[in-house]
Amino acid sequence: MTLEKTTTILLTGGAGYIGSHTFAALIDAGYQPVILDNFSNSHPAVLDRLQQLTGQRVVRERGDVLHAGFVAEVLRHYACEAVIHFAGVKAVGESVQQPLKYYSNNVGGLVSLLQAMETSACRSVVFSSSATVYGDPASVPIHEQFPCAPESPYAQTKLMCEDILASLGAADPAWRVGVLRYFNPVGAHPSGLIGENPRGTPNNLMPYVTQVAVGKRARLQVFGDDYLTPDGTGVRDYLHVMDLAEGHVAAVQALLTRHQSFTVNLGTGKGVSVLEVLSAFERASGRRVPFEFAPRRAGDVAQYYADVSLAEAVLGWRATRTLDDMCRDSWRWQQTNPEGYEAGPDIPPRPGLRSRPNEPAQPAAVA
Ligand code: NAD
Ligand code: UFG
């Protein structure tokens, strides 16, 4: 079955890092994405950038996934045929300090979205899960059949969401669910117009490296030099965000045409150490990145990378971009946007929605 060019896909959290890149990839593939975001961790200026990038008006609604009535209105108004659910909070350390924020937004947000979908005709959903559900794996590469052993409230929320989706699929076979377990997304769109825009001190390696290279931070701390890995530093499966975005396009296509649910890893299948990232980045940027070794970071595992054979079999997708591509594109984004997205015009909330997230609101009349 071929899909109509106008197939509309709702992207909750579509203004965020992965959502904005997926928006661009969906437009390239001929879909009509609609962004729903409360901008709690994104900047409205990304919308102007997406318009510049795609040459199309960016269809967006400001609101919270916790407002099921609002989400239902949006689904019906745009006749969405599938949802990609990116909206969520994602800082592992913060989830240990503030677990209720994570259970409420991530688990509560999914339940709210699914309730909204139940009131519409839309039964296809792609869910942003994470390799963190595997915990510390007994061996690598990690296959989807490996046991899940979440080690933080954040990871626990992702597994709980997967379980909720599985229960729904078991109760009603009309539901089609694509669970994507991302490994480590890095990089930016090659245009340099959109990229990762962390608030405050970055938690993750690549944005920290780019901020050191651009002079915003003095030096990188490499957490641990005594892991049982070839050079003693942590090994991860870094994946270009545009490959990840294209993985979502493949997932939507698979759900809408083959009507089967799946759970797959999205990674490159290749483990890369912190020191290897550093030297690739120095090569790509021509900048030196000062670093010092520091103690291991609590909760980090020595190494993990994906077995990607199932993604290839189910989605016909595999990552094609190299570590050098990831570094070059991260650097271009950072260099041309040293402060991330500039201040831009704010997006007013929908009528009927109050501005504070988590506050109950009347369903908005979507005009
Ligand atoms: P992000 O923070 O850049 O994007 C999330 C977006 O969701 C933001 O724009 C935020 O404003 C929005 N949002 C949050 N709560 C919302 C709510 N209640 N209602 C409406 N909008 C809301 O994060 P990202 O890196 O793009 O991650 C997207 C998803 O992928 C998340 O679910 C995350 O847990 C998951 N994930 C990310 C990574 C990673 O390394 N970036 C790895 C594995 C999984
Ligand atoms: N690292 C440093 N210094 C830093 C930051 C990170 O040495 O300043 C090291 C870490 O110790 C680790 C590697 O770089 O060895 C990667 O760390 P990240 O924080 O970039 O990524 P993680 O693998 O810890 O976790 C990320 C996301 C999680 C997600 C997981 C799998 O933060 O939310 O990838 O997708 F679940």
Short mmCIF file of C-alpha atoms and ligand atoms in Angstrom, two decimals:
data_model
loop_
_atom_site.label_atom_id
_atom_site.label_comp_id
_atom_site.label_asym_id
_atom_site.label_seq_id
_atom_site.Cartn_x
_atom_site.Cartn_y
_atom_site.Cartn_z
CA MET A 1 0.00 0.00 0.00
CA THR A 2 1.35 3.45 -0.78
CA LEU A 3 0.56 6.31 1.56
CA GLU A 4 -1.14 9.51 0.56
CA LYS A 5 1.25 12.43 0.45
CA THR A 6 -0.95 14.24 2.93
CA THR A 7 -0.78 11.66 5.73
CA THR A 8 -0.79 13.76 8.90
CA ILE A 9 1.37 12.76 11.85
CA LEU A 10 1.14 14.36 15.29
CA LEU A 11 4.52 14.96 16.95
CA THR A 12 4.13 15.50 20.69
CA GLY A 13 7.30 17.22 21.87
CA GLY A 14 7.95 18.04 18.22
CA ALA A 15 9.76 21.29 19.05
CA GLY A 16 12.48 19.44 20.97
CA TYR A 17 15.81 18.09 19.79
CA ILE A 18 14.76 14.80 18.20
CA GLY A 19 11.24 15.97 17.34
CA SER A 20 12.42 18.97 15.30
CA HIS A 21 14.81 16.83 13.24
CA THR A 22 12.06 14.27 12.71
CA PHE A 23 9.75 17.06 11.57
CA ALA A 24 12.26 17.91 8.82
CA ALA A 25 12.67 14.24 7.83
CA LEU A 26 8.88 13.72 7.66
CA ILE A 27 8.48 16.74 5.39
CA ASP A 28 11.25 15.35 3.16
CA ALA A 29 9.38 12.05 2.99
CA GLY A 30 6.13 13.77 1.97
CA TYR A 31 4.22 13.63 5.28
CA GLN A 32 2.41 16.49 7.00
CA PRO A 33 3.70 16.69 10.57
CA VAL A 34 1.87 18.68 13.25
CA ILE A 35 3.81 19.77 16.35
CA LEU A 36 2.20 19.74 19.78
CA ASP A 37 4.54 21.08 22.47
CA ASN A 38 4.32 23.00 25.73
CA PHE A 39 7.81 24.47 25.16
CA SER A 40 8.90 23.44 28.65
CA ASN A 41 12.26 22.34 27.20
CA SER A 42 12.32 23.99 23.79
CA HIS A 43 12.36 27.43 22.26
CA PRO A 44 9.64 28.69 19.91
CA ALA A 45 12.37 30.06 17.61
CA VAL A 46 12.87 26.48 16.41
CA LEU A 47 9.59 26.88 14.52
CA ASP A 48 10.98 29.74 12.41
CA ARG A 49 14.06 27.67 11.72
CA LEU A 50 11.94 24.74 10.60
CA GLN A 51 9.99 27.00 8.29
CA GLN A 52 13.25 28.32 6.82
CA LEU A 53 14.56 24.78 6.42
CA THR A 54 11.49 23.18 4.87
CA GLY A 55 10.04 26.20 3.04
CA GLN A 56 6.67 25.28 4.51
CA ARG A 57 4.41 26.74 7.16
CA VAL A 58 5.02 24.84 10.38
CA VAL A 59 1.75 23.52 11.74
CA ARG A 60 1.94 23.67 15.53
CA GLU A 61 -0.21 23.79 18.62
CA ARG A 62 1.02 24.94 21.98
CA GLY A 63 -0.30 22.76 24.77
CA ASP A 64 0.37 19.97 27.20
CA VAL A 65 -0.05 16.25 26.56
CA LEU A 66 -1.45 15.98 30.06
CA HIS A 67 -4.56 17.76 28.76
CA ALA A 68 -6.26 14.81 27.07
CA GLY A 69 -9.20 16.93 25.88
CA PHE A 70 -6.90 19.34 24.10
CA VAL A 71 -4.89 16.53 22.50
CA ALA A 72 -8.11 14.87 21.33
CA GLU A 73 -9.23 18.10 19.68
CA VAL A 74 -5.91 18.43 17.90
CA LEU A 75 -6.02 14.80 16.70
CA ARG A 76 -9.51 15.24 15.30
CA HIS A 77 -8.96 18.67 13.82
CA TYR A 78 -5.96 17.57 11.76
CA ALA A 79 -7.28 14.02 11.16
CA CYS A 80 -3.96 12.59 12.38
CA GLU A 81 -3.27 9.03 11.26
CA ALA A 82 -0.38 8.40 13.62
CA VAL A 83 1.35 9.95 16.60
CA ILE A 84 5.04 10.07 17.43
CA HIS A 85 5.26 10.63 21.17
CA PHE A 86 8.49 12.49 21.97
CA ALA A 87 7.11 14.67 24.77
CA GLY A 88 8.73 13.86 28.07
CA VAL A 89 11.43 14.79 30.52
CA LYS A 90 14.79 13.08 30.13
CA ALA A 91 17.47 13.95 32.68
CA VAL A 92 18.50 10.78 34.49
CA GLY A 93 20.00 12.61 37.51
CA GLU A 94 16.99 14.90 37.92
CA SER A 95 14.70 11.87 37.84
CA VAL A 96 16.45 10.53 40.95
CA GLN A 97 15.87 13.86 42.74
CA GLN A 98 12.34 14.51 41.45
CA PRO A 99 10.78 11.14 40.60
CA LEU A 100 7.19 12.41 40.64
CA LYS A 101 7.95 14.90 37.88
CA TYR A 102 9.07 11.94 35.78
CA TYR A 103 6.21 9.58 36.58
CA SER A 104 3.68 12.36 36.10
CA ASN A 105 4.99 13.78 32.84
CA ASN A 106 6.26 10.61 31.19
CA VAL A 107 3.81 7.96 32.39
CA GLY A 108 0.88 10.32 32.99
CA GLY A 109 1.59 12.03 29.66
CA LEU A 110 1.45 8.73 27.75
CA VAL A 111 -1.79 7.65 29.43
CA SER A 112 -3.34 11.01 28.65
CA LEU A 113 -2.24 10.81 25.01
CA LEU A 114 -3.63 7.26 24.63
CA GLN A 115 -6.95 8.31 26.17
CA ALA A 116 -7.11 11.16 23.66
CA MET A 117 -6.31 8.75 20.83
CA GLU A 118 -9.09 6.42 22.01
CA THR A 119 -11.62 9.19 21.40
CA SER A 120 -10.31 9.70 17.85
CA ALA A 121 -9.82 7.27 14.99
CA CYS A 122 -6.05 7.25 15.42
CA ARG A 123 -4.58 3.95 16.69
CA SER A 124 -0.96 4.10 15.53
CA VAL A 125 1.72 5.37 17.88
CA VAL A 126 5.51 5.47 17.82
CA PHE A 127 7.07 5.79 21.26
CA SER A 128 10.46 7.32 22.18
CA SER A 129 12.01 4.74 24.47
CA SER A 130 15.64 4.46 25.43
CA ALA A 131 18.52 2.02 25.65
CA THR A 132 18.57 2.93 29.32
CA VAL A 133 15.78 0.37 29.88
CA TYR A 134 18.43 -2.37 29.58
CA GLY A 135 20.42 -1.09 32.59
CA ASP A 136 23.88 -2.63 32.77
CA PRO A 137 23.81 -5.37 30.11
CA ALA A 138 25.49 -8.72 30.71
CA SER A 139 27.09 -8.49 27.26
CA VAL A 140 27.18 -6.37 24.11
CA PRO A 141 25.79 -5.86 21.52
CA ILE A 142 22.40 -5.52 23.15
CA HIS A 143 19.56 -7.43 21.52
CA GLU A 144 15.92 -6.49 22.07
CA GLN A 145 15.36 -9.82 23.85
CA PHE A 146 17.82 -8.91 26.60
CA PRO A 147 16.19 -8.49 30.01
CA CYS A 148 15.23 -4.94 30.98
CA ALA A 149 16.63 -3.70 34.28
CA PRO A 150 16.02 0.04 34.64
CA GLU A 151 18.32 1.72 37.15
CA SER A 152 16.75 5.18 37.49
CA PRO A 153 13.22 6.57 37.77
CA TYR A 154 13.67 7.96 34.22
CA ALA A 155 14.49 4.50 32.87
CA GLN A 156 11.63 3.04 34.91
CA THR A 157 9.17 5.47 33.30
CA LYS A 158 10.26 4.36 29.83
CA LEU A 159 9.75 0.70 30.71
CA MET A 160 6.38 1.43 32.33
CA CYS A 161 5.31 3.22 29.14
CA GLU A 162 6.38 0.23 27.06
CA ASP A 163 4.30 -2.02 29.36
CA ILE A 164 1.24 0.23 29.07
CA LEU A 165 1.52 0.15 25.29
CA ALA A 166 1.86 -3.65 25.32
CA SER A 167 -1.26 -4.00 27.51
CA LEU A 168 -3.23 -1.80 25.17
CA GLY A 169 -2.11 -3.81 22.13
CA ALA A 170 -3.10 -7.03 23.90
CA ALA A 171 -6.53 -5.64 24.80
CA ASP A 172 -7.34 -4.31 21.34
CA PRO A 173 -5.49 -5.48 18.22
CA ALA A 174 -6.51 -2.29 16.41
CA TRP A 175 -3.61 -0.57 18.20
CA ARG A 176 -0.31 -0.49 16.34
CA VAL A 177 2.66 0.39 18.45
CA GLY A 178 6.25 1.06 17.41
CA VAL A 179 8.64 1.23 20.36
CA LEU A 180 12.01 2.72 19.44
CA ARG A 181 14.83 2.26 21.94
CA TYR A 182 17.28 5.01 21.07
CA PHE A 183 20.96 4.67 21.85
CA ASN A 184 22.92 7.97 21.99
CA PRO A 185 21.59 10.59 19.56
CA VAL A 186 24.08 13.36 18.70
CA GLY A 187 24.70 15.75 15.81
CA ALA A 188 22.46 18.24 14.12
CA HIS A 189 20.79 18.95 10.78
CA PRO A 190 23.56 19.55 8.19
CA SER A 191 22.11 23.01 7.44
CA GLY A 192 23.17 24.22 10.90
CA LEU A 193 19.67 25.67 11.35
CA ILE A 194 18.46 23.26 14.03
CA GLY A 195 20.30 21.32 16.69
CA GLU A 196 20.42 20.37 20.35
CA ASN A 197 19.71 23.31 22.65
CA PRO A 198 20.43 22.23 26.24
CA ARG A 199 19.46 24.57 29.06
CA GLY A 200 22.22 25.30 31.56
CA THR A 201 25.12 22.89 31.90
CA PRO A 202 24.80 20.04 29.41
CA ASN A 203 24.42 16.58 30.95
CA ASN A 204 25.56 14.78 27.83
CA LEU A 205 28.94 14.37 26.24
CA MET A 206 28.57 15.93 22.77
CA PRO A 207 26.95 19.25 23.77
CA TYR A 208 29.55 19.60 26.52
CA VAL A 209 32.36 19.00 24.03
CA THR A 210 30.99 21.56 21.58
CA GLN A 211 30.63 24.15 24.35
CA VAL A 212 34.27 23.63 25.36
CA ALA A 213 35.34 23.95 21.71
CA VAL A 214 33.43 27.22 21.26
CA GLY A 215 34.95 28.64 24.47
CA LYS A 216 31.86 28.59 26.71
CA ARG A 217 33.44 26.05 29.10
CA ALA A 218 37.06 25.60 30.09
CA ARG A 219 37.50 21.85 29.81
CA LEU A 220 35.69 18.56 29.57
CA GLN A 221 35.75 16.15 32.48
CA VAL A 222 36.08 12.60 31.20
CA PHE A 223 34.18 10.51 33.72
CA GLY A 224 36.32 7.44 34.39
CA ASP A 225 39.52 6.12 32.82
CA ASP A 226 39.50 2.68 34.39
CA TYR A 227 36.56 0.94 32.75
CA LEU A 228 37.14 -2.46 31.18
CA THR A 229 37.11 -0.94 27.69
CA PRO A 230 39.97 -0.65 25.17
CA ASP A 231 41.09 2.83 26.40
CA GLY A 232 39.45 2.79 29.85
CA THR A 233 36.73 5.36 29.01
CA GLY A 234 33.02 4.69 28.59
CA VAL A 235 31.81 3.21 25.31
CA ARG A 236 28.48 4.17 23.72
CA ASP A 237 26.59 3.78 20.45
CA TYR A 238 26.43 7.36 19.10
CA LEU A 239 23.82 7.84 16.40
CA HIS A 240 23.38 10.84 14.10
CA VAL A 241 20.09 12.56 14.92
CA MET A 242 19.20 12.64 11.19
CA ASP A 243 19.60 8.86 11.01
CA LEU A 244 17.38 8.66 14.08
CA ALA A 245 14.86 11.01 12.46
CA GLU A 246 14.77 8.83 9.36
CA GLY A 247 14.26 5.81 11.62
CA HIS A 248 11.02 7.46 12.79
CA VAL A 249 9.88 7.94 9.20
CA ALA A 250 10.54 4.24 8.58
CA ALA A 251 8.66 3.33 11.78
CA VAL A 252 5.58 5.37 10.82
CA GLN A 253 5.66 3.89 7.33
CA ALA A 254 5.88 0.35 8.77
CA LEU A 255 2.97 0.90 11.19
CA LEU A 256 0.69 2.43 8.59
CA THR A 257 1.39 -0.05 5.83
CA ARG A 258 2.11 -3.34 7.59
CA HIS A 259 -0.16 -2.92 10.61
CA GLN A 260 2.23 -4.70 12.95
CA SER A 261 3.64 -3.62 16.27
CA PHE A 262 7.35 -3.80 17.02
CA THR A 263 10.06 -2.92 19.54
CA VAL A 264 13.46 -2.16 18.02
CA ASN A 265 16.82 -0.66 18.93
CA LEU A 266 17.92 2.39 16.96
CA GLY A 267 21.69 2.72 16.98
CA THR A 268 24.64 2.16 14.67
CA GLY A 269 25.74 -1.12 16.21
CA LYS A 270 29.20 0.33 16.87
CA GLY A 271 30.71 1.19 20.24
CA VAL A 272 32.83 4.35 20.48
CA SER A 273 34.79 5.56 23.54
CA VAL A 274 34.82 9.06 25.02
CA LEU A 275 38.41 9.54 23.84
CA GLU A 276 37.47 8.44 20.33
CA VAL A 277 34.66 11.02 20.28
CA LEU A 278 37.12 13.67 21.42
CA SER A 279 39.66 12.95 18.72
CA ALA A 280 36.97 12.74 16.00
CA PHE A 281 35.60 16.06 17.18
CA GLU A 282 39.03 17.71 17.15
CA ARG A 283 39.50 16.43 13.60
CA ALA A 284 36.14 17.74 12.43
CA SER A 285 36.37 21.14 14.11
CA GLY A 286 40.07 21.87 13.90
CA ARG A 287 39.82 22.91 17.58
CA ARG A 288 41.59 21.44 20.56
CA VAL A 289 39.31 20.26 23.33
CA PRO A 290 41.05 20.46 26.72
CA PHE A 291 40.01 17.67 29.08
CA GLU A 292 40.88 16.09 32.39
CA PHE A 293 40.07 12.71 33.82
CA ALA A 294 37.55 12.71 36.66
CA PRO A 295 36.00 9.93 38.75
CA ARG A 296 33.35 7.72 37.21
CA ARG A 297 29.88 9.32 37.10
CA ALA A 298 27.39 7.57 39.39
CA GLY A 299 25.07 5.30 37.47
CA ASP A 300 27.22 5.07 34.31
CA VAL A 301 27.87 1.67 32.76
CA ALA A 302 31.15 0.74 31.08
CA GLN A 303 29.81 0.07 27.63
CA TYR A 304 26.77 -0.49 25.57
CA TYR A 305 25.92 -0.63 21.91
CA ALA A 306 23.04 -2.01 19.93
CA ASP A 307 22.38 -5.10 17.94
CA VAL A 308 20.70 -3.36 15.01
CA SER A 309 19.68 -6.39 12.96
CA LEU A 310 16.03 -6.31 14.04
CA ALA A 311 15.61 -2.64 13.07
CA GLU A 312 17.00 -3.45 9.66
CA ALA A 313 14.71 -6.46 9.23
CA VAL A 314 11.54 -4.77 10.50
CA LEU A 315 12.01 -1.22 9.25
CA GLY A 316 14.43 -1.64 6.35
CA TRP A 317 16.42 1.09 8.10
CA ARG A 318 20.04 1.38 9.07
CA ALA A 319 22.19 4.29 10.17
CA THR A 320 24.44 5.58 7.39
CA ARG A 321 26.18 8.61 8.89
CA THR A 322 29.65 8.37 10.44
CA LEU A 323 31.11 9.65 13.69
CA ASP A 324 32.88 12.32 11.63
CA ASP A 325 29.50 13.41 10.22
CA MET A 326 28.08 13.62 13.76
CA CYS A 327 31.01 15.76 14.96
CA ARG A 328 31.04 18.00 11.90
CA ASP A 329 27.29 18.69 12.13
CA SER A 330 27.35 19.22 15.93
CA TRP A 331 30.18 21.68 15.46
CA ARG A 332 28.46 23.56 12.62
CA TRP A 333 25.35 23.97 14.78
CA GLN A 334 27.33 25.13 17.83
CA GLN A 335 29.58 27.47 15.87
CA THR A 336 26.76 29.21 14.02
CA ASN A 337 24.47 29.29 17.08
CA PRO A 338 26.74 29.76 20.10
CA GLU A 339 23.74 30.72 22.26
CA GLY A 340 21.38 28.15 20.74
CA TYR A 341 18.09 29.54 19.44
CA GLU A 342 17.84 33.30 19.56
CA ALA A 343 14.92 34.86 21.42
CA GLY A 344 11.99 34.74 19.05
CA PRO A 345 8.28 35.56 19.20
CA ASP A 346 6.41 33.44 21.73
CA ILE A 347 3.54 31.19 20.63
CA PRO A 348 0.29 32.05 22.40
CA PRO A 349 -1.55 29.16 24.09
CA ARG A 350 -4.73 27.87 22.45
CA PRO A 351 -7.92 29.56 23.58
CA GLY A 352 -9.27 27.65 26.55
CA LEU A 353 -5.84 26.58 27.72
CA ARG A 354 -4.28 28.25 30.68
CA SER A 355 -0.60 28.88 30.38
CA ARG A 356 0.79 26.83 33.23
CA PRO A 357 1.59 23.20 32.42
CA ASN A 358 -0.26 20.54 34.46
CA GLU A 359 -3.17 22.84 35.11
CA PRO A 360 -6.48 21.30 34.06
CA ALA A 361 -7.92 23.11 31.07
CA GLN A 362 -11.07 23.04 29.03
CA PRO A 363 -10.67 21.32 25.69
CA ALA A 364 -9.71 23.96 23.18
CA ALA A 365 -11.89 24.64 20.18
CA VAL A 366 -9.34 24.20 17.43
CA ALA A 367 -10.12 26.77 14.81
P1 NAD B 1 13.71 17.42 24.31
O1 NAD B 1 13.57 17.83 25.74
O2 NAD B 1 14.58 18.22 23.43
O3 NAD B 1 12.27 17.34 23.65
C1 NAD B 1 11.12 17.01 24.36
C2 NAD B 1 10.04 18.02 24.00
O4 NAD B 1 8.83 17.68 24.70
C3 NAD B 1 10.39 19.45 24.41
O5 NAD B 1 10.18 20.31 23.31
C4 NAD B 1 9.43 19.77 25.55
O6 NAD B 1 9.08 21.14 25.58
C5 NAD B 1 8.26 18.87 25.22
N1 NAD B 1 7.44 18.45 26.37
C6 NAD B 1 7.86 17.92 27.53
N2 NAD B 1 6.82 17.64 28.31
C7 NAD B 1 5.70 17.97 27.62
C8 NAD B 1 4.31 17.91 27.88
N3 NAD B 1 3.85 17.44 29.05
N4 NAD B 1 3.45 18.33 26.94
C9 NAD B 1 3.90 18.83 25.77
N5 NAD B 1 5.22 18.93 25.45
C10 NAD B 1 6.10 18.50 26.38
O7 NAD B 1 14.17 15.89 24.31
P2 NAD B 1 14.67 14.98 23.11
O8 NAD B 1 16.12 14.72 23.31
O9 NAD B 1 14.17 15.49 21.82
O10 NAD B 1 13.94 13.61 23.49
C11 NAD B 1 12.68 13.26 22.94
C12 NAD B 1 12.23 11.95 23.57
O11 NAD B 1 13.21 10.96 23.33
C13 NAD B 1 12.03 12.01 25.08
O12 NAD B 1 10.89 11.25 25.41
C14 NAD B 1 13.28 11.35 25.62
O13 NAD B 1 13.06 10.73 26.87
C15 NAD B 1 13.59 10.33 24.54
N6 NAD B 1 15.01 9.95 24.47
C16 NAD B 1 15.95 10.92 24.29
C17 NAD B 1 17.30 10.57 24.25
C18 NAD B 1 18.38 11.60 24.09
O14 NAD B 1 19.54 11.28 24.35
N7 NAD B 1 18.08 12.80 23.65
C19 NAD B 1 17.68 9.21 24.38
C20 NAD B 1 16.68 8.25 24.55
C21 NAD B 1 15.34 8.64 24.58
N1 UFG B 2 30.75 11.74 29.65
C1 UFG B 2 31.92 12.35 30.08
N2 UFG B 2 31.87 13.68 30.40
C2 UFG B 2 30.72 14.41 30.32
C3 UFG B 2 29.53 13.77 29.88
C4 UFG B 2 29.58 12.43 29.56
O1 UFG B 2 32.96 11.72 30.17
O2 UFG B 2 30.75 15.61 30.64
C5 UFG B 2 30.79 10.31 29.28
C6 UFG B 2 29.88 9.43 30.13
O3 UFG B 2 30.54 9.03 31.30
C7 UFG B 2 29.59 8.29 29.14
C8 UFG B 2 29.59 8.96 27.78
O4 UFG B 2 30.31 10.19 27.95
O5 UFG B 2 30.63 7.36 29.16
C9 UFG B 2 28.19 9.30 27.27
O6 UFG B 2 27.49 10.04 28.26
P1 UFG B 2 26.13 10.82 27.93
O7 UFG B 2 25.74 11.54 29.18
O8 UFG B 2 26.28 11.62 26.69
O9 UFG B 2 25.11 9.64 27.58
P2 UFG B 2 24.60 8.40 28.46
O10 UFG B 2 25.01 7.17 27.73
O11 UFG B 2 25.01 8.51 29.86
O12 UFG B 2 23.02 8.58 28.42
C10 UFG B 2 22.30 9.05 27.27
C11 UFG B 2 21.09 9.85 27.73
C12 UFG B 2 20.10 8.94 28.41
C13 UFG B 2 19.73 7.83 27.49
C14 UFG B 2 20.97 7.09 27.05
C15 UFG B 2 20.62 6.02 26.05
O13 UFG B 2 21.48 10.87 28.64
O14 UFG B 2 18.93 9.66 28.73
O15 UFG B 2 21.91 7.99 26.46
O16 UFG B 2 19.92 6.56 24.99
F1 UFG B 2 18.90 6.97 28.12
#
